[in-house]
Coordinates of C-alpha atoms in Angstrom, one line a residue:
X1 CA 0.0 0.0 0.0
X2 CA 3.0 2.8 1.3
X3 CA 5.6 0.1 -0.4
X4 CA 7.0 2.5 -3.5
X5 CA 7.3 5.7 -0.6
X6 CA 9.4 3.4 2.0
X7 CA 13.1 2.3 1.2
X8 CA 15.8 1.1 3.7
X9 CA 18.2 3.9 5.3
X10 CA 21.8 3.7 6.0
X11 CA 21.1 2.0 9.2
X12 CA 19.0 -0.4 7.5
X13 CA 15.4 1.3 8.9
X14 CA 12.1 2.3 6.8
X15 CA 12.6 5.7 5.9
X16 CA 10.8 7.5 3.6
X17 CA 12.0 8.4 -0.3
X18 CA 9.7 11.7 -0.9
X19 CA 8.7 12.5 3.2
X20 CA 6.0 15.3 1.9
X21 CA 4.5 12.1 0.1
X22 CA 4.5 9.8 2.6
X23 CA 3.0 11.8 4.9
X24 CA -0.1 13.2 2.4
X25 CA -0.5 9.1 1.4
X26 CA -0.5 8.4 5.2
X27 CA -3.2 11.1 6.0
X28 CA -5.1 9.5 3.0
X29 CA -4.8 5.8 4.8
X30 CA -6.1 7.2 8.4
X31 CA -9.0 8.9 7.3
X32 CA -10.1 6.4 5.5
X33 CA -9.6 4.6 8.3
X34 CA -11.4 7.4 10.6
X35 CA -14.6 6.9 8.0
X36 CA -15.2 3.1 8.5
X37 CA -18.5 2.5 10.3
X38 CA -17.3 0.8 13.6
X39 CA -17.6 -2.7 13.8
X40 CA -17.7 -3.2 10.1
X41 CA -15.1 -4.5 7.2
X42 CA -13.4 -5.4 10.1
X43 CA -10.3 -6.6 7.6
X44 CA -9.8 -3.3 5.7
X45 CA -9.6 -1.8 8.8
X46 CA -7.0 -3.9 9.8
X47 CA -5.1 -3.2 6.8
X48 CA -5.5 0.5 6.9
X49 CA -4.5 0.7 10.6
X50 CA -1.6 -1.3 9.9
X51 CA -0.2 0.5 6.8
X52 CA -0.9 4.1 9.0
X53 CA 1.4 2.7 11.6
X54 CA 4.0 1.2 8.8
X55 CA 4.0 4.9 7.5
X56 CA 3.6 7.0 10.8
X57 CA 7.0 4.9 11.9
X58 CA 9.0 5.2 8.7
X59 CA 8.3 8.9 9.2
X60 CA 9.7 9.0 12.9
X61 CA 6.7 9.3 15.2
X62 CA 7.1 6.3 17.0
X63 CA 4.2 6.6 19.6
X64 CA 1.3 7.4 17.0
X65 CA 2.7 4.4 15.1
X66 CA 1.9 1.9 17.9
X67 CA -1.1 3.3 18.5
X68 CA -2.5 2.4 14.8
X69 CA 0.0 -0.7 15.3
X70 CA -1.8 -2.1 18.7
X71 CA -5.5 -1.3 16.9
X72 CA -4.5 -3.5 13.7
X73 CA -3.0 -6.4 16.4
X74 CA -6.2 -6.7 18.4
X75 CA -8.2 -6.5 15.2
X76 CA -5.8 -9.4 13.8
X77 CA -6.5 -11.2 16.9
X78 CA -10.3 -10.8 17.2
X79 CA -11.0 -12.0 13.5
X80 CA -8.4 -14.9 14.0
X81 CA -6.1 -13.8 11.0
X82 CA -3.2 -15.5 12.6
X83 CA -1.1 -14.6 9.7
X84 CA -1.6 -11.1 9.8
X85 CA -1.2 -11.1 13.7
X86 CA 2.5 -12.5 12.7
X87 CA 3.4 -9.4 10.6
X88 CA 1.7 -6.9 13.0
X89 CA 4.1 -8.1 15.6
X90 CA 6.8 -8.0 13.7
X91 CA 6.1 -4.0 12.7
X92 CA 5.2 -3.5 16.6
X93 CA 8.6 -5.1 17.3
X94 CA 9.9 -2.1 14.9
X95 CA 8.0 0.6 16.4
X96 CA 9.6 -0.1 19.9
X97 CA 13.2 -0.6 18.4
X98 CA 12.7 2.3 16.8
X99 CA 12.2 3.9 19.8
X100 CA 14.9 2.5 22.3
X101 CA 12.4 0.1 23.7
X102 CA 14.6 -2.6 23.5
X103 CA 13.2 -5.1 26.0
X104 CA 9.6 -4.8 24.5
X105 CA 10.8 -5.2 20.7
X106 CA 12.6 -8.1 21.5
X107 CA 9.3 -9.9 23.2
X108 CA 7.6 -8.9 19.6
X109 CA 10.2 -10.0 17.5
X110 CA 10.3 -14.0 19.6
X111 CA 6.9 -14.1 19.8
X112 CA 6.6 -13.8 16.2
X113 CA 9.1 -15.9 15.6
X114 CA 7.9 -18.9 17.5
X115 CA 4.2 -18.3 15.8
X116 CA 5.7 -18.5 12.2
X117 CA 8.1 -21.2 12.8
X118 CA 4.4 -23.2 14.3
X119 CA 1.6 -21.6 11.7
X120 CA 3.4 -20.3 9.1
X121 CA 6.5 -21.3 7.7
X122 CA 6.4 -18.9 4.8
X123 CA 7.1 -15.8 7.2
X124 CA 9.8 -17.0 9.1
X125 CA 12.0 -15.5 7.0
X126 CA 11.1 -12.1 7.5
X127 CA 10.9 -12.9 11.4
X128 CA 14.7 -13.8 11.0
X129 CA 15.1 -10.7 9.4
X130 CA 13.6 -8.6 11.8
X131 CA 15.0 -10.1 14.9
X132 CA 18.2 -10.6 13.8
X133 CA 18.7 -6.6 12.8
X134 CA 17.6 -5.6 16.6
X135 CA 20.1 -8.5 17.8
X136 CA 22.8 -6.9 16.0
X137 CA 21.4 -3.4 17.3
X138 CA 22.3 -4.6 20.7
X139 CA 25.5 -6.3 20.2
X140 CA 24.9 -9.4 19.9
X141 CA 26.8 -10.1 16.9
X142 CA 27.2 -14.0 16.8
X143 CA 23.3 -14.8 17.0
X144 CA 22.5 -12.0 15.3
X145 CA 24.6 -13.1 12.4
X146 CA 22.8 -17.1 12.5
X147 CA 19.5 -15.8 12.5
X148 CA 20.2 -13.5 9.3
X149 CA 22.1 -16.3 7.6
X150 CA 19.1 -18.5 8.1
X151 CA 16.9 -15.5 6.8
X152 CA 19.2 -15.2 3.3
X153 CA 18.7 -19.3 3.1
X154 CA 15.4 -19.0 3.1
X155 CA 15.1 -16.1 0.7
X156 CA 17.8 -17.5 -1.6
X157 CA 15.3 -20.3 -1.6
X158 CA 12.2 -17.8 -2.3
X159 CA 14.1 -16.5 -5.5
X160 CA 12.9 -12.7 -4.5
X161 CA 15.4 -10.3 -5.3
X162 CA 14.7 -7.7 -3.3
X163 CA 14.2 -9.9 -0.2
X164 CA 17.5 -11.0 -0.8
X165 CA 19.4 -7.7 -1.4
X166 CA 17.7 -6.9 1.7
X167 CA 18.9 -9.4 3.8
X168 CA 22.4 -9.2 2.3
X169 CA 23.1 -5.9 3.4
X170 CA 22.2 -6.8 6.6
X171 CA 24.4 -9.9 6.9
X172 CA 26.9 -7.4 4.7
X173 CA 26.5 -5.2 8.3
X174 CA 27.1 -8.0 10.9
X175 CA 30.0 -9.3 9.4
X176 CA 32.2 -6.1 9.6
X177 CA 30.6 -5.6 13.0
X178 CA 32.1 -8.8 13.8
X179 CA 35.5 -8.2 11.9
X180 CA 36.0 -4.9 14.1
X181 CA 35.2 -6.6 17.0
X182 CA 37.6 -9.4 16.5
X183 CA 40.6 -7.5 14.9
X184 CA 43.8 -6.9 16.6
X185 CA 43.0 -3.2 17.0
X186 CA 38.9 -3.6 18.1
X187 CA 36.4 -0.7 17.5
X188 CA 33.3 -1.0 19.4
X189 CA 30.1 -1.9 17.8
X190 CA 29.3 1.9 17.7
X191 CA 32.4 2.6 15.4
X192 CA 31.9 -0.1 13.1
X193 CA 28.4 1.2 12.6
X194 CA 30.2 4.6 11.9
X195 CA 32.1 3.4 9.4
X196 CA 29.9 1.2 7.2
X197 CA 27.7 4.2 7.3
X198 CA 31.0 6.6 5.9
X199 CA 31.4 3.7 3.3
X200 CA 27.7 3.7 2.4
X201 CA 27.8 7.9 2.1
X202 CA 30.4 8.1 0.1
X203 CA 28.7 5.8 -2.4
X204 CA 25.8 7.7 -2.2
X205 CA 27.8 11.0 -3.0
X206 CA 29.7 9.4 -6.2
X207 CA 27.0 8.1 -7.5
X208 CA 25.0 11.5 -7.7
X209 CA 28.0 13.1 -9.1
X210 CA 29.2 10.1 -11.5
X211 CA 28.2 6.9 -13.4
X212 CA 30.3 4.2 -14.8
X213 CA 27.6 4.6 -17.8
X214 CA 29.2 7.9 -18.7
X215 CA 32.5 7.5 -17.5
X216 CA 35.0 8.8 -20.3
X217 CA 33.6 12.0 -18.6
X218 CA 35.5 11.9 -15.3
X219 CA 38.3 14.3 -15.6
X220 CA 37.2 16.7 -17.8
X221 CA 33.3 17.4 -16.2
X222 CA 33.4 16.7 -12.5
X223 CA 36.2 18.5 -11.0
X224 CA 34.6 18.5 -7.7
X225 CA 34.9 14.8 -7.7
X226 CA 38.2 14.8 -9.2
X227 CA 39.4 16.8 -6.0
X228 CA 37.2 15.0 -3.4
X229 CA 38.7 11.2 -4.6
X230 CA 42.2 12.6 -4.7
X231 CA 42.1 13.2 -0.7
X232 CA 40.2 10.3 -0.3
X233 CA 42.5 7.9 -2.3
X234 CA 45.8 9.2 -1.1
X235 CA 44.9 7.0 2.1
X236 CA 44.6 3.6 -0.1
X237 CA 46.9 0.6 1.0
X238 CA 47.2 -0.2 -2.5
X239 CA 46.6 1.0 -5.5
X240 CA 45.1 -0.5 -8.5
X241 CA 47.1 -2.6 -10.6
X242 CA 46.2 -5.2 -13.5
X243 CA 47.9 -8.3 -13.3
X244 CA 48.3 -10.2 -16.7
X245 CA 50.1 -12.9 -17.1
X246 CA 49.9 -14.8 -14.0
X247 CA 50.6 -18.3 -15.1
X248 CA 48.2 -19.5 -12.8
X249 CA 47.2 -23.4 -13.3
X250 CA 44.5 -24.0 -15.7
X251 CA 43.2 -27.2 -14.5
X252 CA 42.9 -25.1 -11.1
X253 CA 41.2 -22.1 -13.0
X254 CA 38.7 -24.6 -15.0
X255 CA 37.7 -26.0 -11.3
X256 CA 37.2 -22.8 -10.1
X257 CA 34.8 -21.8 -13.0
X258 CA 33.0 -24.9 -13.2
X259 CA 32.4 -24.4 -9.4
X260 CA 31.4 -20.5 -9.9
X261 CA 29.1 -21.6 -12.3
X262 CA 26.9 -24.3 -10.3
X263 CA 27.1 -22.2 -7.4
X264 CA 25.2 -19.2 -9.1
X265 CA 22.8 -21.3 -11.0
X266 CA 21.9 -22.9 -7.8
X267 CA 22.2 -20.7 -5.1
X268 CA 23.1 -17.1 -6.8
X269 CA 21.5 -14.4 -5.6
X270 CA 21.0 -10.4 -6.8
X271 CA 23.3 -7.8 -5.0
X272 CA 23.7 -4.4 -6.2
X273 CA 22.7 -4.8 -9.7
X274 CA 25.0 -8.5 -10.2
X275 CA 24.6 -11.9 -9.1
X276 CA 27.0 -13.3 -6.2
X277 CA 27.5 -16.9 -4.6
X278 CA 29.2 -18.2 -1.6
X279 CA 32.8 -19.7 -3.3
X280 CA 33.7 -23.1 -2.1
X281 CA 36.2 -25.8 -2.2
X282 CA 37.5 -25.1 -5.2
X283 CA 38.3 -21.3 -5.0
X284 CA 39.8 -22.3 -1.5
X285 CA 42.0 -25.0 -2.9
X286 CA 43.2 -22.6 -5.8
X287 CA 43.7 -19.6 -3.4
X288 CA 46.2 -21.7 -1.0
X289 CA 47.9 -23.3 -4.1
X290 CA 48.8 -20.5 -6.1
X291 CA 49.4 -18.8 -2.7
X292 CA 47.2 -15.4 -3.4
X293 CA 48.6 -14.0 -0.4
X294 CA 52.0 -14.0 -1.8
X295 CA 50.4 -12.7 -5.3
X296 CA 48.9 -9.6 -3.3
X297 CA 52.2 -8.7 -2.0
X298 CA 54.6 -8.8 -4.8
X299 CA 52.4 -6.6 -6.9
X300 CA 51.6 -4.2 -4.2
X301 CA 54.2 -4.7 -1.6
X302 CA 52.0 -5.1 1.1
X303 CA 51.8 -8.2 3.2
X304 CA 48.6 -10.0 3.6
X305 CA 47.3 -13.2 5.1
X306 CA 45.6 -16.0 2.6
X307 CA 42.1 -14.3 1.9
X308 CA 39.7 -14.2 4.8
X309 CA 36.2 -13.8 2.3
X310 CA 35.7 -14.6 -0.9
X311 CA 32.5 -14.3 -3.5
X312 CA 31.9 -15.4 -7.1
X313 CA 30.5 -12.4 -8.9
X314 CA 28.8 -13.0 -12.6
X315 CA 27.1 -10.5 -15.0
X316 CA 25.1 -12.0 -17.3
X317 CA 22.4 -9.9 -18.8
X318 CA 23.4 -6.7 -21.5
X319 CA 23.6 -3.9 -19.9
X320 CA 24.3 -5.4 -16.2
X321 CA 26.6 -3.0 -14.8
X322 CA 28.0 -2.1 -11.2
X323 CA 28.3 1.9 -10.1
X324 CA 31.1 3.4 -8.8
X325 CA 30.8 2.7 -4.8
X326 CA 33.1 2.0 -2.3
X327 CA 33.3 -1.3 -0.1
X328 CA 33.1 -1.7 3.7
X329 CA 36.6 -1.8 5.3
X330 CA 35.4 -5.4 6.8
X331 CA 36.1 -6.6 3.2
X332 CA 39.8 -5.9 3.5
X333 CA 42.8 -3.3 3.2
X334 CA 43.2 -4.8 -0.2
X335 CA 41.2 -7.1 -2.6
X336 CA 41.6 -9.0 -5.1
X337 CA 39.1 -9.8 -8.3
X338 CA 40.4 -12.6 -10.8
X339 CA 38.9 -13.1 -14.1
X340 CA 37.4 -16.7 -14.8
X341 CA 35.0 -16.2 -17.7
X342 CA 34.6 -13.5 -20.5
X343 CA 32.3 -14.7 -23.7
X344 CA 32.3 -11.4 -25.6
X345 CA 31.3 -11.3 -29.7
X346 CA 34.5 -11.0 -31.8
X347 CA 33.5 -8.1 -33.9
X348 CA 31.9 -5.8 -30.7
X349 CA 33.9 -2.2 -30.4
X350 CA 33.5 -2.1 -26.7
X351 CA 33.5 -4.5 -24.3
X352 CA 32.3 -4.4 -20.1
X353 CA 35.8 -3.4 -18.1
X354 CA 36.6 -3.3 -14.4
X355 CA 37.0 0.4 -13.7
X356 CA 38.0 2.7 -11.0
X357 CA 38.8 6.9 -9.8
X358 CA 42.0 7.1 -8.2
X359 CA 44.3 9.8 -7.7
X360 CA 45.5 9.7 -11.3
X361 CA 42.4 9.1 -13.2
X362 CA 40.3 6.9 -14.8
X363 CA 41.5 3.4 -14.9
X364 CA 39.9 1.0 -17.4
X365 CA 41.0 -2.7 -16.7
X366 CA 39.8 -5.1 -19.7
X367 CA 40.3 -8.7 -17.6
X368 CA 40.6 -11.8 -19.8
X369 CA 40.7 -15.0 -18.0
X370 CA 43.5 -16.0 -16.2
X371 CA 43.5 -11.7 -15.5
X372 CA 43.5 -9.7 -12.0
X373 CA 43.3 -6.8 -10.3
X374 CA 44.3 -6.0 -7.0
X375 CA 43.0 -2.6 -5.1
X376 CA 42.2 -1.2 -1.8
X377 CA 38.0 -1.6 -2.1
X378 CA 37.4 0.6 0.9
X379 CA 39.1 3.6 -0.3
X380 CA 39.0 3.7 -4.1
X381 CA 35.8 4.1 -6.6
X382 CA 35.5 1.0 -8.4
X383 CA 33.2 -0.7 -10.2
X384 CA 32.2 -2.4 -14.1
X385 CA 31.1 -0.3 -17.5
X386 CA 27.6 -2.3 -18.8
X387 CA 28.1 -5.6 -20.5
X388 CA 27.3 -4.9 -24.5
X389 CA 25.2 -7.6 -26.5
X390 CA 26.6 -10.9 -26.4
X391 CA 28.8 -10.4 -23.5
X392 CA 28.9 -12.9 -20.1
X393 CA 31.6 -12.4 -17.1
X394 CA 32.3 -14.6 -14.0
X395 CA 34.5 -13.4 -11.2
X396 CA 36.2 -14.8 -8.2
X397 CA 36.8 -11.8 -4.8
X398 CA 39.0 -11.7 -2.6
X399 CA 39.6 -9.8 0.3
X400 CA 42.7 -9.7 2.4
X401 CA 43.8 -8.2 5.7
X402 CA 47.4 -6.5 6.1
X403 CA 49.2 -8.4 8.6
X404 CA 50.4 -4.9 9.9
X405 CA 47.2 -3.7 10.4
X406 CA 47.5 0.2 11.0
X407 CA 44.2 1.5 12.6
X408 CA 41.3 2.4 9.8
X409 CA 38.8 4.5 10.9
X410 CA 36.3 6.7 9.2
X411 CA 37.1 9.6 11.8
X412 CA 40.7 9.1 10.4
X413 CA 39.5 9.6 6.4
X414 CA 38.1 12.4 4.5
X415 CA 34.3 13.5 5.3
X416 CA 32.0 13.1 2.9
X417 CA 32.4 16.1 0.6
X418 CA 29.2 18.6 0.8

């Protein structure tokens, strides 16, 4: 009903896109609401008294929003729609989060959970969900972290993209919570937030200013950004460099494709305009046999342990591309992105590259297979020019820590420019 005025914030919380519009469309829903005869169409009441208290809490006001929230509950319970009682608890569980109400969201949230688990199995995802973003909220990183795992399962399983990209980012969140909390030099739960919120920002900021769709512009028609990347690149660990020519294996780069391919057919999912899988036993097997650690560091001379994450990335579709964005510093002071498929037609004049903003320009990296590029993700723009007809590329990540791990924080780095 609000769904096209809500979107997730920064902190991964309904906020609105257009507030002046949410707020006429929520008006609209309550006095509709206000005009229903009392005691009858008892279910589009329900519905209207939820969707007020959806929109009154995307909008901030907390308090109204349980109000609207408790009258759709009871009315959930009174007609016996134990479904809807399920998803009403959930928002309930949201309107107290929202509001520092800790105790009483997490009483919502395990309630539902428990019901959906019993009655309704098709909603226990978003129960997962839900829970598992106010677990990591308080710091409890390690169950919050199973319960969202379990939640991208079961939406992997769903096949809905935007209930996966959803759950991504949030198991994208708990992870470099985690990472901070478990480095060598710990930041507390409330830094970590900090910085994947400077990492999302400064996505947001390039991306209004810049496009990899037009990106022969750079130098010569956004200044600004020019200047602004400069000071934020001249902190990178490494810079980007195109490896060709590795001699790696083949019979360990055919294993690794096969593998990249079955795991994207069969459990792929849609992030940020690509699709990603988990890698598995054969990237491992290839990473520790060509010794990618050593790779990293004799092409950017900075020592790093065997990679700690890994993803198989695959564009598939013309005109699937990836924006310029930045990566969370739980990925890694420097990564690693290795070619292992590129089908391209012989006789196309361009072709989909791996592209970045750095300190000297725009870098265009064409990567055959066999072909990688190292960079420091957090701190440089990356990202791929759209795929023309005809054109299919599979990539294996990889993200390394230093093993002298100076101390990374966004309080440390550039603001975001204004």
């Amino acid at each position: 009903m609000l769904q096209r005025l809500i979107t997730q914030g920064e902190d991964l919380r309904m906020v609105p896109i257009d507030h002046d519009q949410l707020t006429t469309a929520v008006e609209t829903i309550r006095e509709e609401l206000q005009a229903l005869p009392e005691g009858e169409d008892v279910a589009r009441a329900r519905v209207l008294a939820r969707w007020t208290g959806i929109g009154l809490l995307s909008l901030g006001r907390h308090d109204d929003a349980r109000v609207f929230l408790r009258q759709a509950l009871d009315l959930a319970e009174a007609n016996g729609n134990s479904r809807a009682v399920i998803a009403t608890q959930l928002n309930l569980g949201d309107a107290y989060r929202y509001g520092g109400e800790a105790e009483n969201a997490d009483a919502f949230y395990r309630r539902a959970l428990d019901a959906a688990r019993g009655q309704h199995p098709e909603l226990v995802d978003f129960a997962l969900q839900h829970l598992g973003k106010h677990l990591m909220e308080q710091g409890s990183l390690a169950p919050a972290r199973a319960h969202l795992q379990e939640a991208l399962r079961l939406r992997t399983a769903k096949g809905d993209a935007g209930l996966i990209e959803s759950t991504q980012a949030a198991v994208d969140r708990v992870e470099l919570l985690i990472s901070h909390a478990s480095a060598d030099t710990p930041a507390s739960a409330e830094g970590a937030a900090e910085a994947a919120q400077w990492s999302r920002r400064w996505t947001s900021w390039l991306q209004s200013r810049t496009t990899v769709r037009a990106s022969a512009r750079w130098e010569e028609g956004f200044p600004a950004l020019r200047d602004a990347v400069r000071d934020l690149t001249a902190h990178e660990r490494v810079h980007p460099y195109h490896l060709r020519d590795q001699s790696f294996p083949v019979e360990l780069l055919a294993s690794m494709a096969e593998e990249a391919e079955t795991a994207l057919a069969t459990d792929g999912y849609l992030h940020n305009g690509k699709w990603n899988a988990a890698v598995g036993e054969a990237a491992n097997r290839f990473a520790g046999q060509v010794d990618l650690a050593a790779v990293v560091a004799r092409s950017t001379g900075l020592k790093v342990d065997q990679p700690h994450n890994g993803v198989y990335i695959a564009y598939l579709e013309e005109g699937q591309f990836l924006d310029f964005h930045l990566d969370e510093f739980g990925f890694g002071e420097a990564n690693l992105i290795l070619c292992l498929k590129h089908e391209r037609l012989t006789a196309a004049s361009a072709v989909s590259c791996t592209v970045f903003i750095n300190a000297d320009g725009y870098l265009e990296c064409d990567l055959a297979p066999g072909d990688c590029v190292v960079f420091d993700g957090a701190l440089t723009p990356h990202g791929r020019t759209p795929l023309g007809a005809g054109e299919r590329v599979i990539l294996a990540s990889f993200g390394f820590h230093a093993r002298d791990q100076a101390p990374r924080t966004a309080t440390q780095l550039p603001p975001i420019p204004r």
